[in-house]
Coordinates of N, CA and C in Angstrom, one line a residue:
M1 N 91.1 19.4 149.4 CA 92.0 20.4 150.0 C 93.4 20.2 148.7
L2 N 93.6 19.3 148.2 CA 94.2 19.4 146.9 C 94.2 20.9 146.1
L3 N 93.1 20.8 145.3 CA 93.0 22.0 144.7 C 93.4 23.0 145.5
E4 N 93.1 23.6 146.8 CA 92.9 24.6 147.4 C 94.4 24.6 147.8
L5 N 95.6 23.5 147.6 CA 96.7 23.4 147.6 C 97.5 24.1 146.5
E6 N 97.0 23.7 145.2 CA 97.2 24.1 144.1 C 96.9 25.4 143.6
Q7 N 96.0 26.0 144.2 CA 96.2 27.7 144.1 C 97.1 28.3 144.6
I8 N 97.3 27.9 146.3 CA 98.1 28.2 146.8 C 99.6 28.5 146.4
A9 N 100.2 26.9 145.7 CA 101.4 27.0 144.7 C 101.2 28.1 143.8
Q10 N 100.3 27.9 142.9 CA 100.3 28.7 142.0 C 100.4 30.4 141.9
T11 N 99.7 30.9 143.1 CA 99.9 31.9 144.2 C 101.6 32.6 144.4
V12 N 102.0 31.4 145.1 CA 103.6 31.7 145.4 C 104.3 31.6 144.6
K13 N 104.0 30.7 143.5 CA 104.9 30.5 142.0 C 104.8 32.3 141.6
L14 N 103.8 32.7 141.1 CA 103.5 34.0 140.8 C 104.5 35.0 141.1
R15 N 104.4 34.9 142.7 CA 104.9 36.3 143.2 C 106.6 35.8 143.3
L16 N 107.3 34.2 143.7 CA 108.5 34.5 143.1 C 109.0 35.0 141.8
D17 N 108.2 34.6 140.9 CA 108.8 35.0 139.7 C 108.5 36.7 139.4
Q18 N 107.3 37.3 140.1 CA 107.6 38.6 140.3 C 108.9 38.8 140.5
H19 N 109.1 38.6 141.8 CA 110.6 39.1 142.4 C 112.0 38.3 142.1
Q20 N 111.7 37.5 140.9 CA 113.1 36.9 140.1 C 113.6 35.9 141.1
T21 N 113.2 35.4 141.9 CA 113.7 34.5 143.1 C 113.2 33.3 142.7
S22 N 113.7 31.8 144.1 CA 113.2 30.9 144.0 C 113.8 30.1 145.1
G23 N 113.1 29.0 145.5 CA 113.7 28.7 147.1 C 113.5 27.1 146.6
R24 N 114.9 26.5 147.7 CA 115.1 25.3 148.1 C 114.2 24.3 148.9
T25 N 113.4 25.0 150.2 CA 113.0 24.4 151.1 C 111.4 24.7 150.6
L26 N 110.8 23.8 150.7 CA 109.1 23.7 151.2 C 108.6 23.3 152.4
T27 N 108.0 24.0 152.6 CA 107.4 23.7 154.0 C 105.7 23.9 153.6
L28 N 105.0 22.6 154.4 CA 103.6 22.7 154.8 C 103.0 23.0 156.1
K29 N 102.3 23.4 156.7 CA 102.1 23.5 158.0 C 100.4 23.3 157.8
I30 N 100.1 22.2 158.3 CA 98.3 22.1 158.2 C 98.1 22.2 159.9
K31 N 96.9 23.1 159.9 CA 96.2 23.4 161.5 C 95.0 22.9 161.4
F32 N 94.6 22.3 162.6 CA 93.4 21.8 162.3 C 92.1 22.5 163.4
S33 N 90.8 22.4 163.6 CA 90.3 23.3 164.2 C 90.7 22.9 165.6
D34 N 91.0 21.9 166.1 CA 91.3 21.6 167.5 C 92.5 22.3 168.2
Y35 N 93.3 23.3 167.3 CA 94.7 23.4 167.3 C 95.6 22.5 167.4
Q36 N 95.3 21.7 166.4 CA 96.5 20.4 166.3 C 96.9 21.2 165.3
Q37 N 98.5 21.1 165.2 CA 99.1 21.2 163.7 C 100.4 20.2 163.3
I38 N 100.5 20.2 162.2 CA 101.2 19.3 161.6 C 102.5 20.3 160.9
T39 N 103.4 20.1 160.8 CA 104.6 20.9 159.9 C 105.5 19.9 159.1
R40 N 105.7 19.8 157.9 CA 106.6 18.8 157.5 C 107.6 20.3 156.1
S41 N 108.7 19.8 156.7 CA 109.3 20.6 155.3 C 110.7 19.4 154.7
K42 N 110.6 19.8 152.9 CA 111.5 19.1 152.2 C 112.1 20.4 151.5
T43 N 114.2 19.9 152.1 CA 114.6 20.7 151.2 C 115.5 20.1 149.7
V44 N 115.7 20.6 149.3 CA 116.4 19.8 147.5 C 117.5 20.6 147.4
L45 N 118.3 20.4 146.5 CA 119.7 20.9 146.2 C 119.4 21.8 145.1
T46 N 118.4 21.5 144.2 CA 118.9 23.0 143.5 C 117.3 24.0 143.6
P47 N 117.4 24.9 143.0 CA 115.9 25.3 143.3 C 114.8 25.0 142.9
I48 N 113.9 25.0 143.8 CA 112.7 24.9 143.0 C 112.0 26.1 141.7
R49 N 111.6 25.7 140.5 CA 111.5 26.6 139.9 C 109.7 26.2 139.2
E50 N 109.5 25.3 139.1 CA 108.4 24.2 138.3 C 107.3 24.0 139.4
L51 N 105.8 23.8 138.9 CA 105.1 23.4 139.7 C 104.8 21.7 139.4
S52 N 105.7 21.2 139.4 CA 105.5 19.8 138.8 C 105.2 19.1 140.3
A53 N 105.2 17.8 140.0 CA 104.9 16.9 141.5 C 106.2 16.3 141.8

């Protein structure tokens, strides 16, 4: 799952770079096969510009 998340993060970063924009809130939504879902978000003071942990 971590490898897939890393690939998604790289795709999002490329799209943000293409539009010369950034964001301050990261949201993760996980959906399970039984239709249960978990959503978590984190907002930081400065825009997220790098793929660091």
